[in-house]
Each structure stands twice: as C-alpha cells, then as structure tokens.
PDB file of C-alpha atoms in Angstrom:
ATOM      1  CA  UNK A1065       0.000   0.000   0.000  1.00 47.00           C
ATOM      2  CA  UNK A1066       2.932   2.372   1.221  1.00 46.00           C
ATOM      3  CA  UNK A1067       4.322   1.528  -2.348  1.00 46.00           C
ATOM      4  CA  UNK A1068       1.171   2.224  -4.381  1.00 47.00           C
ATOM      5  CA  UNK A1069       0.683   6.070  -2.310  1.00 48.00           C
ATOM      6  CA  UNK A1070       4.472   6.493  -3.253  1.00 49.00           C
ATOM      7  CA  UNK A1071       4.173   5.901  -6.990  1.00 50.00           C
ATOM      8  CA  UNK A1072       1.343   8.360  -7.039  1.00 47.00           C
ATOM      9  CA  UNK A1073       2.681  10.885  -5.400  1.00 50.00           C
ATOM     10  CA  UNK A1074       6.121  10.681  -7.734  1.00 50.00           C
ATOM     11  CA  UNK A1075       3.285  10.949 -10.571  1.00 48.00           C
ATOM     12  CA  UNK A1076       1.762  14.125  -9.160  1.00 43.00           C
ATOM     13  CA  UNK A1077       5.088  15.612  -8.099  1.00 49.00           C
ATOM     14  CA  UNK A1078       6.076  14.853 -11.976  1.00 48.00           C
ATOM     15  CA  UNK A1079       3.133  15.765 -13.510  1.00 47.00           C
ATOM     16  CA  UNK A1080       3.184  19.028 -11.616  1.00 51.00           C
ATOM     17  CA  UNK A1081       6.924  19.179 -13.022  1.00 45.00           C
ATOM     18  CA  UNK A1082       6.332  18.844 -16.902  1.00 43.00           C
ATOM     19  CA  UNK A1083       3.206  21.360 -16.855  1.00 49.00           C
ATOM     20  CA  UNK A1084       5.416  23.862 -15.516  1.00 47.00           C
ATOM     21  CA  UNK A1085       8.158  23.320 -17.336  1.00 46.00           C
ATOM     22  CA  UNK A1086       5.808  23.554 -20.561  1.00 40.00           C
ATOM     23  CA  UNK A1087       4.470  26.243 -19.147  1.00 47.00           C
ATOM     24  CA  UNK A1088       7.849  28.388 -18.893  1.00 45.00           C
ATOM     25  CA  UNK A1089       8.915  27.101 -22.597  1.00 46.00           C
ATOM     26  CA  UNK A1090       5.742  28.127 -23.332  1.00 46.00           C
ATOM     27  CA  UNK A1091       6.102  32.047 -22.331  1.00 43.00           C
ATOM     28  CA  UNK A1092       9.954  31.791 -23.387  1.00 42.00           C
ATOM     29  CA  UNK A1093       9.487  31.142 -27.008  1.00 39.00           C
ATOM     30  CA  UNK A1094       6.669  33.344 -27.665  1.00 43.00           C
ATOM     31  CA  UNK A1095       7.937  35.960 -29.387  1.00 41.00           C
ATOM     32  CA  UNK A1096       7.594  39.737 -27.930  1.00 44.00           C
ATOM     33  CA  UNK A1097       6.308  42.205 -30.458  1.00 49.00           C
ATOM     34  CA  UNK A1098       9.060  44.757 -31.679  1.00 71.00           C
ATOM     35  CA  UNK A1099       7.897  48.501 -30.666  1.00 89.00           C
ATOM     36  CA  UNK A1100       7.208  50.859 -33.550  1.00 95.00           C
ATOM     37  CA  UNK A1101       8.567  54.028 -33.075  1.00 97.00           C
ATOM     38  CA  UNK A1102       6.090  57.605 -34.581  1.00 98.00           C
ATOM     39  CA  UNK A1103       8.361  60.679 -35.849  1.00 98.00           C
ATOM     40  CA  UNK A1104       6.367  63.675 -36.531  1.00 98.00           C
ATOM     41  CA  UNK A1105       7.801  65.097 -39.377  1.00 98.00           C
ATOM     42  CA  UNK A1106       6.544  69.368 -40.508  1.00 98.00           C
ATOM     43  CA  UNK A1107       7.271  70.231 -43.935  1.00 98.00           C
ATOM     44  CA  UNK A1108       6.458  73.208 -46.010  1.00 97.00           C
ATOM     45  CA  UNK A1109       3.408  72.960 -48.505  1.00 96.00           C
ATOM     46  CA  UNK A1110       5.554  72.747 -51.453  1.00 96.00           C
ATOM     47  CA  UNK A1111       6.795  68.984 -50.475  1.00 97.00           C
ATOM     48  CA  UNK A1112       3.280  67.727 -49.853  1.00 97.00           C
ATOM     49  CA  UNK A1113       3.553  65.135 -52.466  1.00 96.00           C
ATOM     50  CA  UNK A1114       6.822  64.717 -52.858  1.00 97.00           C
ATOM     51  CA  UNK A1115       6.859  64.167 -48.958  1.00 98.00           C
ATOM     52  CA  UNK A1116       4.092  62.227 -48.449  1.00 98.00           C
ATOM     53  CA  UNK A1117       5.915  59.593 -51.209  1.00 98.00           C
ATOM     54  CA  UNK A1118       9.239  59.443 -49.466  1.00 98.00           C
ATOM     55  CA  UNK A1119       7.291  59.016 -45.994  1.00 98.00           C
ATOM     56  CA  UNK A1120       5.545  55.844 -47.531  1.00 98.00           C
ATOM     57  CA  UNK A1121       8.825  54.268 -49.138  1.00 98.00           C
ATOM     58  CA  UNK A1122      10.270  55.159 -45.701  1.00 98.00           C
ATOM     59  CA  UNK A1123       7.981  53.211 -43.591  1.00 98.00           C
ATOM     60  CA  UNK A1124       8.196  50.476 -45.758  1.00 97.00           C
ATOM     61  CA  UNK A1125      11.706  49.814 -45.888  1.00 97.00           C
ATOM     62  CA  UNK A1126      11.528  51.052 -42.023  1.00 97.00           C
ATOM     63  CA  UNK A1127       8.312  49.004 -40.569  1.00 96.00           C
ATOM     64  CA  UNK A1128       9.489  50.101 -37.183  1.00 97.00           C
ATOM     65  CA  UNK A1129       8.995  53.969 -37.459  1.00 98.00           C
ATOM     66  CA  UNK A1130       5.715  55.248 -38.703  1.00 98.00           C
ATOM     67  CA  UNK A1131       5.816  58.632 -39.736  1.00 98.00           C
ATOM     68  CA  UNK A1132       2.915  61.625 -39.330  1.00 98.00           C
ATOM     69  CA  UNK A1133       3.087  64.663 -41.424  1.00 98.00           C
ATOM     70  CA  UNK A1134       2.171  68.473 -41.140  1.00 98.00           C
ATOM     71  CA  UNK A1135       2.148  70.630 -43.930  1.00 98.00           C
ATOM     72  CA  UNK A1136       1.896  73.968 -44.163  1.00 97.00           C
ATOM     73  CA  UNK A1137       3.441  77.457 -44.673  1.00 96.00           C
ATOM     74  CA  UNK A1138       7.310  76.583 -43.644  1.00 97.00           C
ATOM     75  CA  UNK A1139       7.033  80.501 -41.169  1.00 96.00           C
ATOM     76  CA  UNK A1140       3.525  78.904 -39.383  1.00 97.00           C
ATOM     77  CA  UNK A1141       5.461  75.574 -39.205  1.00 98.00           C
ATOM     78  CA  UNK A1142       8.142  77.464 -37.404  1.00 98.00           C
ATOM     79  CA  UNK A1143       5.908  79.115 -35.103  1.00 97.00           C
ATOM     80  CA  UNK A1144       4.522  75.745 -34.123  1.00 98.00           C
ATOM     81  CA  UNK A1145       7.487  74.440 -33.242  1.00 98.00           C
ATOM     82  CA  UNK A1146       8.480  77.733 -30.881  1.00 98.00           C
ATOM     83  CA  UNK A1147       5.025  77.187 -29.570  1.00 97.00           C
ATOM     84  CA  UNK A1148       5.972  73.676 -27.972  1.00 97.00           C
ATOM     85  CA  UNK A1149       4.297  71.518 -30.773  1.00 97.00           C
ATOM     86  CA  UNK A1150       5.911  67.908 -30.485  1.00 97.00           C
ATOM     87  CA  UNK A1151       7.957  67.800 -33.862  1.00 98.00           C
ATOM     88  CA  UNK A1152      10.607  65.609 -34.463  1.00 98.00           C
ATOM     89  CA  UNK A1153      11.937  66.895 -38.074  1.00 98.00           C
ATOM     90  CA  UNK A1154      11.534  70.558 -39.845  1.00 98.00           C
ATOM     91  CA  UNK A1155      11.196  70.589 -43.633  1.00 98.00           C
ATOM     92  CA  UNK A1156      11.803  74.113 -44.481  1.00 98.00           C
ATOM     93  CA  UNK A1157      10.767  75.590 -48.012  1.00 96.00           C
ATOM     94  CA  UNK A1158      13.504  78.974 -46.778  1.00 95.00           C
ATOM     95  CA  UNK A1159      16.628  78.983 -44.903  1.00 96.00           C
ATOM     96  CA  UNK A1160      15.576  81.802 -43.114  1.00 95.00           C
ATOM     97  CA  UNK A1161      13.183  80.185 -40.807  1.00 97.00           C
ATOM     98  CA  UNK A1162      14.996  77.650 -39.848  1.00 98.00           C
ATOM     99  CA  UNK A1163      17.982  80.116 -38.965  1.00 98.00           C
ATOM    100  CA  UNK A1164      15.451  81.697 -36.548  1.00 98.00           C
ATOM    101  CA  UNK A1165      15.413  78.413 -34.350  1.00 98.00           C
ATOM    102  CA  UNK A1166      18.910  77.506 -34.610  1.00 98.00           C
ATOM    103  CA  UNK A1167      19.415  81.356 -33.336  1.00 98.00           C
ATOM    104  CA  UNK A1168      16.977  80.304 -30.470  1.00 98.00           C
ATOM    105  CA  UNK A1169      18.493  76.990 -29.953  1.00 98.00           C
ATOM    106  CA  UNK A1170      15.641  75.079 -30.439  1.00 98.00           C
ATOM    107  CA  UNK A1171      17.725  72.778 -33.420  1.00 98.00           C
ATOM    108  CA  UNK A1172      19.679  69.391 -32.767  1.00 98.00           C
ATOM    109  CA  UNK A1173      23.319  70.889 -33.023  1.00 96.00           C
ATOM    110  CA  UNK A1174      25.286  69.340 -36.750  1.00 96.00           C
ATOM    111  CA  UNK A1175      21.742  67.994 -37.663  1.00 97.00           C
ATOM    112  CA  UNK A1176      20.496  70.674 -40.576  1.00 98.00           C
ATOM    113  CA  UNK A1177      21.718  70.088 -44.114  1.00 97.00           C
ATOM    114  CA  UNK A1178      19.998  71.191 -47.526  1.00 97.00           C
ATOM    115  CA  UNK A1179      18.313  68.964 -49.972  1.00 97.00           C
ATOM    116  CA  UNK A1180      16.698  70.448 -52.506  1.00 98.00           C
ATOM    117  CA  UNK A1181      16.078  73.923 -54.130  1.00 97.00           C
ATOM    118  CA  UNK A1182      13.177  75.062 -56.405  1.00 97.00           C
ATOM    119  CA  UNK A1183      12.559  77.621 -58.968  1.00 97.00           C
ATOM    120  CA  UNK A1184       9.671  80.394 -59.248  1.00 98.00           C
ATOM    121  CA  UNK A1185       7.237  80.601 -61.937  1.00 98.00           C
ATOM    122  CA  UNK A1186       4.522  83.236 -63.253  1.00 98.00           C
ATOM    123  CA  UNK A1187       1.075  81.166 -63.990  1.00 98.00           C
ATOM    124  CA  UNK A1188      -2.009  82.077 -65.139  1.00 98.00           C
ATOM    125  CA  UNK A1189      -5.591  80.121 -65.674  1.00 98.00           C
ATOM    126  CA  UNK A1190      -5.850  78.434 -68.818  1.00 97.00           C
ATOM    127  CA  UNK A1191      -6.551  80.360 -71.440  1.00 97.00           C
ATOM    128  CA  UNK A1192      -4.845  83.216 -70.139  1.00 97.00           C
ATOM    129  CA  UNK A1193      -7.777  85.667 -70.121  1.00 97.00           C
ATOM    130  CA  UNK A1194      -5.778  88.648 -69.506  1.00 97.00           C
ATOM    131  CA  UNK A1195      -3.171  88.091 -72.233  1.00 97.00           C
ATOM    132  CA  UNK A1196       0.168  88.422 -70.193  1.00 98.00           C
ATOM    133  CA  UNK A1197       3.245  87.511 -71.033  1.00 97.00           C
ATOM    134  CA  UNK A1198       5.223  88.625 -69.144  1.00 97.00           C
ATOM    135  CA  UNK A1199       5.839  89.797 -65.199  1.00 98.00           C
ATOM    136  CA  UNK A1200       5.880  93.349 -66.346  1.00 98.00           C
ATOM    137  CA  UNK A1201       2.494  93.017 -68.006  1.00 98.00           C
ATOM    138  CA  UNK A1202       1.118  92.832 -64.555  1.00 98.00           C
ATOM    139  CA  UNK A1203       0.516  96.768 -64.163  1.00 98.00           C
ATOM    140  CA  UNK A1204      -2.094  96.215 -67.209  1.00 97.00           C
ATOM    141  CA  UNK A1205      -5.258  97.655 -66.315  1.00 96.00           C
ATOM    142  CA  UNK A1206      -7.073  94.474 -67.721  1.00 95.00           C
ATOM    143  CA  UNK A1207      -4.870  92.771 -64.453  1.00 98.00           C
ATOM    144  CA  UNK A1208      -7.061  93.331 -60.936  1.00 98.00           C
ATOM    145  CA  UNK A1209      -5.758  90.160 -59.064  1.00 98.00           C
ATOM    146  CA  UNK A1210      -2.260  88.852 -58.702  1.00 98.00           C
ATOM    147  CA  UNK A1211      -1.950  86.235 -56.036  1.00 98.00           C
ATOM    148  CA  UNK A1212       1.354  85.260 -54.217  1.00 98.00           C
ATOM    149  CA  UNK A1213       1.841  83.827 -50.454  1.00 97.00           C
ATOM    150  CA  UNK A1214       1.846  86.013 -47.463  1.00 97.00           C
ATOM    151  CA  UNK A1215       5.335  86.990 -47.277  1.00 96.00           C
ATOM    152  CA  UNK A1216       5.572  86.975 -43.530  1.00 94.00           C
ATOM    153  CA  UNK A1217       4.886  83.333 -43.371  1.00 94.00           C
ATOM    154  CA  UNK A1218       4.976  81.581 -46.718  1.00 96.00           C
ATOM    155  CA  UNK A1219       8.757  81.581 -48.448  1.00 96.00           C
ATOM    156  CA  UNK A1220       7.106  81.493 -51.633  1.00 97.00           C
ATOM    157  CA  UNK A1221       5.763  84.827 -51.095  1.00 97.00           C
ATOM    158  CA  UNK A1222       8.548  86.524 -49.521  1.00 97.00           C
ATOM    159  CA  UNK A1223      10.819  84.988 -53.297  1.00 97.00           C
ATOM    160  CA  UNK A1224       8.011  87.196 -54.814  1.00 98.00           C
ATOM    161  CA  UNK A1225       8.128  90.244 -53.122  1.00 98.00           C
ATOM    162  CA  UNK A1226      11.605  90.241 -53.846  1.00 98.00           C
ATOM    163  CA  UNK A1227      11.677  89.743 -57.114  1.00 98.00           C
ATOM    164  CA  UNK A1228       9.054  92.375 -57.401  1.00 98.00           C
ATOM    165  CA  UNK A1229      10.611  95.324 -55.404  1.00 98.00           C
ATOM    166  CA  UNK A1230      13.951  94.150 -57.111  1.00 98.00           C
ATOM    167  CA  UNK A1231      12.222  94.940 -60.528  1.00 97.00           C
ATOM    168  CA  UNK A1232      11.065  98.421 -59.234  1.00 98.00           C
ATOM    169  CA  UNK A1233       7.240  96.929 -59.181  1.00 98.00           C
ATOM    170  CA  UNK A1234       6.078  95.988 -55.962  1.00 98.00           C
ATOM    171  CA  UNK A1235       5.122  99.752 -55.172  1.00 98.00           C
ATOM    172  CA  UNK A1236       2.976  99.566 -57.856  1.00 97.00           C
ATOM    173  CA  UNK A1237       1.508  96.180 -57.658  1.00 98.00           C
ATOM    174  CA  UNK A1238       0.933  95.839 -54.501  1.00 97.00           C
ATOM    175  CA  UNK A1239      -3.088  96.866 -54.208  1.00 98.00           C
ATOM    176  CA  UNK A1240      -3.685  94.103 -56.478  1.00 98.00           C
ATOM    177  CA  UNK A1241      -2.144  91.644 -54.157  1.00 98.00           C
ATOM    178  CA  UNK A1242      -3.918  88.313 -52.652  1.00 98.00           C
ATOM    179  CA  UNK A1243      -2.466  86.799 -50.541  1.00 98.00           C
ATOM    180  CA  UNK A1244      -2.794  82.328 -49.856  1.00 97.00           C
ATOM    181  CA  UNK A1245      -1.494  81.389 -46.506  1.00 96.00           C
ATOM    182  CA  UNK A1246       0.853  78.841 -48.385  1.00 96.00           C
ATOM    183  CA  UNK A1247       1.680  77.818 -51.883  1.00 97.00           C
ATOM    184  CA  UNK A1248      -0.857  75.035 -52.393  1.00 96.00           C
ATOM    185  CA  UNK A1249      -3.546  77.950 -51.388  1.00 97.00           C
ATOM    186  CA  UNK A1250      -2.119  80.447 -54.435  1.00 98.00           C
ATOM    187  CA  UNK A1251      -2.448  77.759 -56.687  1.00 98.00           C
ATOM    188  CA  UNK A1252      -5.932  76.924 -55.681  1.00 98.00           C
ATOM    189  CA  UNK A1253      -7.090  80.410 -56.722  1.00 98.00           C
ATOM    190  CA  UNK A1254      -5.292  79.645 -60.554  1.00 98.00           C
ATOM    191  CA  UNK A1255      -6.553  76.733 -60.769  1.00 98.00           C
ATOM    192  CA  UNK A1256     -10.463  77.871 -60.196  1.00 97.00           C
ATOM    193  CA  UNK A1257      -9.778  81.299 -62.180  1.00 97.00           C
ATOM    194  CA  UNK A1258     -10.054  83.293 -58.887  1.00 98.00           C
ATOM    195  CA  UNK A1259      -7.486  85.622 -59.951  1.00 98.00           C
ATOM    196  CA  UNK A1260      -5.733  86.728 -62.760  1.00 98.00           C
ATOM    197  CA  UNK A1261      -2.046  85.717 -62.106  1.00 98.00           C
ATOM    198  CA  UNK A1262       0.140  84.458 -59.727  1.00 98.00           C
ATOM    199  CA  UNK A1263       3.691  83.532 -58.347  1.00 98.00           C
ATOM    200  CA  UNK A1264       3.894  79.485 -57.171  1.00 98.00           C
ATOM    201  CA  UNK A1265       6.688  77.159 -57.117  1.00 97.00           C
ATOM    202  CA  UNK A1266       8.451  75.213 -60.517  1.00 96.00           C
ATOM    203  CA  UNK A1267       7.098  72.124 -58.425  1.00 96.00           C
ATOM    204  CA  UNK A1268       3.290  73.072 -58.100  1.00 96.00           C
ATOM    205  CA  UNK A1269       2.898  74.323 -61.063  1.00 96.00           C
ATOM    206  CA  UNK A1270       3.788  70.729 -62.671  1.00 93.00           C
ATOM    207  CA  UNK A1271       1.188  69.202 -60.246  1.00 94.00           C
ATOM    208  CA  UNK A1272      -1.865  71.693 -61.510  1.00 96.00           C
ATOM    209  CA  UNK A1273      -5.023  70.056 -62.296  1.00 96.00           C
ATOM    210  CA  UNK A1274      -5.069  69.110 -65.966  1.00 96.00           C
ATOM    211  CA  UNK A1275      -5.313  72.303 -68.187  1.00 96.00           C
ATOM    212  CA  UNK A1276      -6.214  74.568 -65.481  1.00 98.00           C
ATOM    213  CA  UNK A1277      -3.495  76.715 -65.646  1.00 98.00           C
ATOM    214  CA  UNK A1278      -0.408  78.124 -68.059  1.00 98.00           C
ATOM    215  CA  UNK A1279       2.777  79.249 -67.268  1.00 98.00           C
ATOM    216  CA  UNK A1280       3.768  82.027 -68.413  1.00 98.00           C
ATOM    217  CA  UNK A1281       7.488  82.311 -67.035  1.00 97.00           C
ATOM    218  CA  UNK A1282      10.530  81.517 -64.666  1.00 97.00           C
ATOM    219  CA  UNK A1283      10.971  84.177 -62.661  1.00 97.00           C
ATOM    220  CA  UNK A1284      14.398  85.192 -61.116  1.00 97.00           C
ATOM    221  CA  UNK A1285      14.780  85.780 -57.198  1.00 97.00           C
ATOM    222  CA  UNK A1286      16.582  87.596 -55.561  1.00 97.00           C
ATOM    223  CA  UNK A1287      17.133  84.770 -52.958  1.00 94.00           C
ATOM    224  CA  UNK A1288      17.835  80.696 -54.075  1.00 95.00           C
ATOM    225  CA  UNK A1289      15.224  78.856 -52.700  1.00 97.00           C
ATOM    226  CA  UNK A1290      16.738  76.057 -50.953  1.00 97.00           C
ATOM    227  CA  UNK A1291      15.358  73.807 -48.881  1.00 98.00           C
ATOM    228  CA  UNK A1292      16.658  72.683 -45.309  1.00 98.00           C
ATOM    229  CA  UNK A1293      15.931  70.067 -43.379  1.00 98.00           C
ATOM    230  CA  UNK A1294      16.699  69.640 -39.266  1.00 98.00           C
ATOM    231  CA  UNK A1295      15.688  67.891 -36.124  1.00 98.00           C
ATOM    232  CA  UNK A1296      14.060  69.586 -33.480  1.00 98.00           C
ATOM    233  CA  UNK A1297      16.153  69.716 -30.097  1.00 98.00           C
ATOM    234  CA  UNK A1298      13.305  68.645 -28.317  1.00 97.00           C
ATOM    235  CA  UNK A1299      12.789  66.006 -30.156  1.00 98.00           C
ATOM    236  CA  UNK A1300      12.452  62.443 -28.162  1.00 97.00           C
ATOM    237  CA  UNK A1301      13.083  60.603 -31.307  1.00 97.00           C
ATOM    238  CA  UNK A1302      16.535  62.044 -32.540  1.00 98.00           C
ATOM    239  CA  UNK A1303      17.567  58.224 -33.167  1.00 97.00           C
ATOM    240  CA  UNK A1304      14.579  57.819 -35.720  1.00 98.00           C
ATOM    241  CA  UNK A1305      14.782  61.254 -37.296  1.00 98.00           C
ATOM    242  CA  UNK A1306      18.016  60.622 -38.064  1.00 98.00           C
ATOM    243  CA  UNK A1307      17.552  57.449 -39.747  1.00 98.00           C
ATOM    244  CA  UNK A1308      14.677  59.912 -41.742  1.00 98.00           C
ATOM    245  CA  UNK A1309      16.783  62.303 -42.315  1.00 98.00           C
ATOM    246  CA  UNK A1310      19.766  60.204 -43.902  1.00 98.00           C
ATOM    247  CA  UNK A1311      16.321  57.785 -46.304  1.00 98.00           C
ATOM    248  CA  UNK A1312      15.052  61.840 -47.203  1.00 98.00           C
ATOM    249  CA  UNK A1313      18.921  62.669 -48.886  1.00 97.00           C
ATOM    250  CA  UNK A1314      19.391  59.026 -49.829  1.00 97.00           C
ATOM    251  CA  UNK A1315      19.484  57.904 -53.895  1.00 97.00           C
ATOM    252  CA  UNK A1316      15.981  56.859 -52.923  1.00 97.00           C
ATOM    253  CA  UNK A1317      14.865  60.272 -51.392  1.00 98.00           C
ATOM    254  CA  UNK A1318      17.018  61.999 -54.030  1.00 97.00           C
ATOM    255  CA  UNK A1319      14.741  60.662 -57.113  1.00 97.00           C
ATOM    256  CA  UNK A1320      11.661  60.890 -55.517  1.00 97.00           C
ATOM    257  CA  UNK A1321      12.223  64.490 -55.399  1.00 97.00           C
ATOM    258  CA  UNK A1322      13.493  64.575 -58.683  1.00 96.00           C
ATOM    259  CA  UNK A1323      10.387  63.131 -60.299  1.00 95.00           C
ATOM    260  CA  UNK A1324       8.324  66.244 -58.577  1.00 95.00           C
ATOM    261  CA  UNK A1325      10.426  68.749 -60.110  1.00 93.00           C
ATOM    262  CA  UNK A1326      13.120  69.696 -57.384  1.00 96.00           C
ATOM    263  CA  UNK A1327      16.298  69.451 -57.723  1.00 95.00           C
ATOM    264  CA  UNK A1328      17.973  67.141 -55.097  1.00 95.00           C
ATOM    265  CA  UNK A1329      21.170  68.733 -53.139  1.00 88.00           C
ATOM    266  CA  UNK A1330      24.221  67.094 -51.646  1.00 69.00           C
TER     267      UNK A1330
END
C-alpha cells in the first residue's frame, strides 16, 4: 500500500513538473512584439507630395517607425514648433526660418543640411484671359488680381516680393495683391480662375489640375530657394529622425524628389 501512495505521489510531483516546465517554454518562445517608433515630421506645402511619397517608401523599408506629417506654410510651421508643438523633423521651403530656431536653440546641433532647391514661376488660368506675357504686363489695367503667399509666413511669397521690389514693381503692384497662406492655397485660386495671375513654385505648377493653368514664365529671385531640413532639439526621437533624415537625402529620397520637379542637393 505504502508503495502504491508512493508511486502516485512521484506521478503528481512529476506531472506538476512537466506542466510547468511547458508552461515556462511556453512564455519563453513566444515571441515579444518589436515597438514601432512615430516621428512627426513638418514640412512646407511645397513637399506635400513629394513628402508624403518618401514618408511611404520610408515606412516600408523602415516598418518600425511610422511617420505623421504636417504641412503647411514653412514661417507657421516654425511658429509651431516655438510654440511647444511635439515635432521631431523641420522641412523648411527657406533657410531663413529655420535660422530663426537655430538662433533660439531650439535645433539638434550638426543635424540641418539642404536637400533640394526650387525655382519660381509666373502662372495664369488656362486660357490666359488677360493676355500676359510677361511679369511686367502685370501693371495692365485688364490685371485686378495677382496672387502670391503672405510673405511673412509663406517663403514662396517673400521669393516674390523680392523679385518684385527688385524689378522696381512691388510699389505699384501691390493693391492688387492676394495673398494664400501657403503655396498650395495660391495655386488653388489659378486653378479655379479666382485671380488673374500668380507667383507658385516650378514644383506646383507641374502638379496643376489638368489644363487649369499656363505658365507664363521663370521668374528670377533675388534669394535661391533652398530647402533645409533639421531635427528639433526637443525632439524624443533624434535616433529615428536621423535614420529619416539620412532615407530623405538618400538615392531613394534623391529621385523621388526629382520626379516632382526639385532638384535634389548634396
């Protein structure tokens, strides 16, 4: 009897021992889901499509970082940023804003470089109602609306105004002005005939709905529009933005941008 309570115990006691060891092999090889890092990249309104294609080939050859983008007018984009938004990388369309937050140290030190640059062009709705040809024809009395981007926050506006008061004809232009809070907003009001003329980017012009507008001609600035890119100091993903940073001037990054027009730096 003694015998027959001893061999049942040893089969509990080893019973007990094989479910737990099963148990812990169990929990051991089940593999533990990598984390996925999100970078909240802002860029200026001009890289909207050319952005939101290197953010997709991004992810995919990077399935552990997701990326979120912001457009808008590169000087709103900076005020964002000095307002405490949680932004990991700053896509400017002008150097100039992104000097303003390196001057109040809110950039990752050795982290800005340029990679791309863009031209400016003079477009009109198709058709070209008001027969201009050229920037000068502007004054025309037959022209009542020329649209460019506010120059205090939209770079593309502030090339214009340059180029204007550099050719002695912002002075007299300037009642005629209407102003888009960014690019993509200037374009809008060529593409729907809103206004008579206006001064976009090389880039958005090419994107225009079909046969909705003309352009008429490249204008010269008085500034090169180049295109930074840095991370934001306060970033808690410099690792990740890095790794953006270095896919956005990669060959892949590089042709992307080329296919929309820019021309890729570095």
């Amino acid at each position: 009897m003694a015998k027959k309570s001893s061999g049942i115990i040893t089969g509990l006691i080893t019973a007990i021992l094989l479910s737990a060891m099963l148990l812990f092999a169990g929990c051991v090889s089940e593999p533990s889901a990598e984390e996925t890092t999100t970078i909240t990249v802002s860029a200026a309104s001009s890289l909207t499509d050319a952005m939101t294609d290197i953010a997709a080939a991004f992810e995919e050859d990077n399935p552990n970082i997701n990326v979120e983008l912001n457009f808008a007018a590169s000087g709103s984009l900076r005020q964002q940023i000095e307002g405490g938004a949680p932004v990991d990388v700053f896509a400017s369309a002008s150097k100039k804003h992104v000097d303003i937050l390196e001057d109040e140290n809110l950039t990752s030190a050795g982290s800005r470089t340029n990679f791309a640059s863009n031209s400016l062009v003079l477009i009109v709705p198709a058709g070209n109602p008001s027969n201009i040809t050229s920037v000068e024809d502007l004054t025309s009395d037959a022209v009542t609306k020329v649209s460019i981007g506010n120059p205090e926050t939209a770079p593309v506006g502030k090339y214009a105004k340059e180029s204007l008061t550099n050719s002695d004809l912002w002075d007299e232009l300037e009642e005629k002005m209407v102003y888009g809070e960014n690019v993509r907003q200037v374009l809008t009001y060529l593409e729907t005939g809103d206004v008579d003329a206006g001064f976009v980017y090389m880039t958005d012009a090419k994107i225009a709905k079909e046969n909705s507008i003309e352009i008429i001609a490249t204008v010269p600035t008085v500034t090169e529009i180049i295109y930074p890119v840095c991370i934001i100091d306060s970033s808690e993903n410099k690792e990740e933005a890095q790794v953006f940073l270095d896919y956005l001037t990669s060959e892949t990054g590089k042709q992307i941008l080329t296919d929309y027009g820019f021309t890729a730096e570095n």
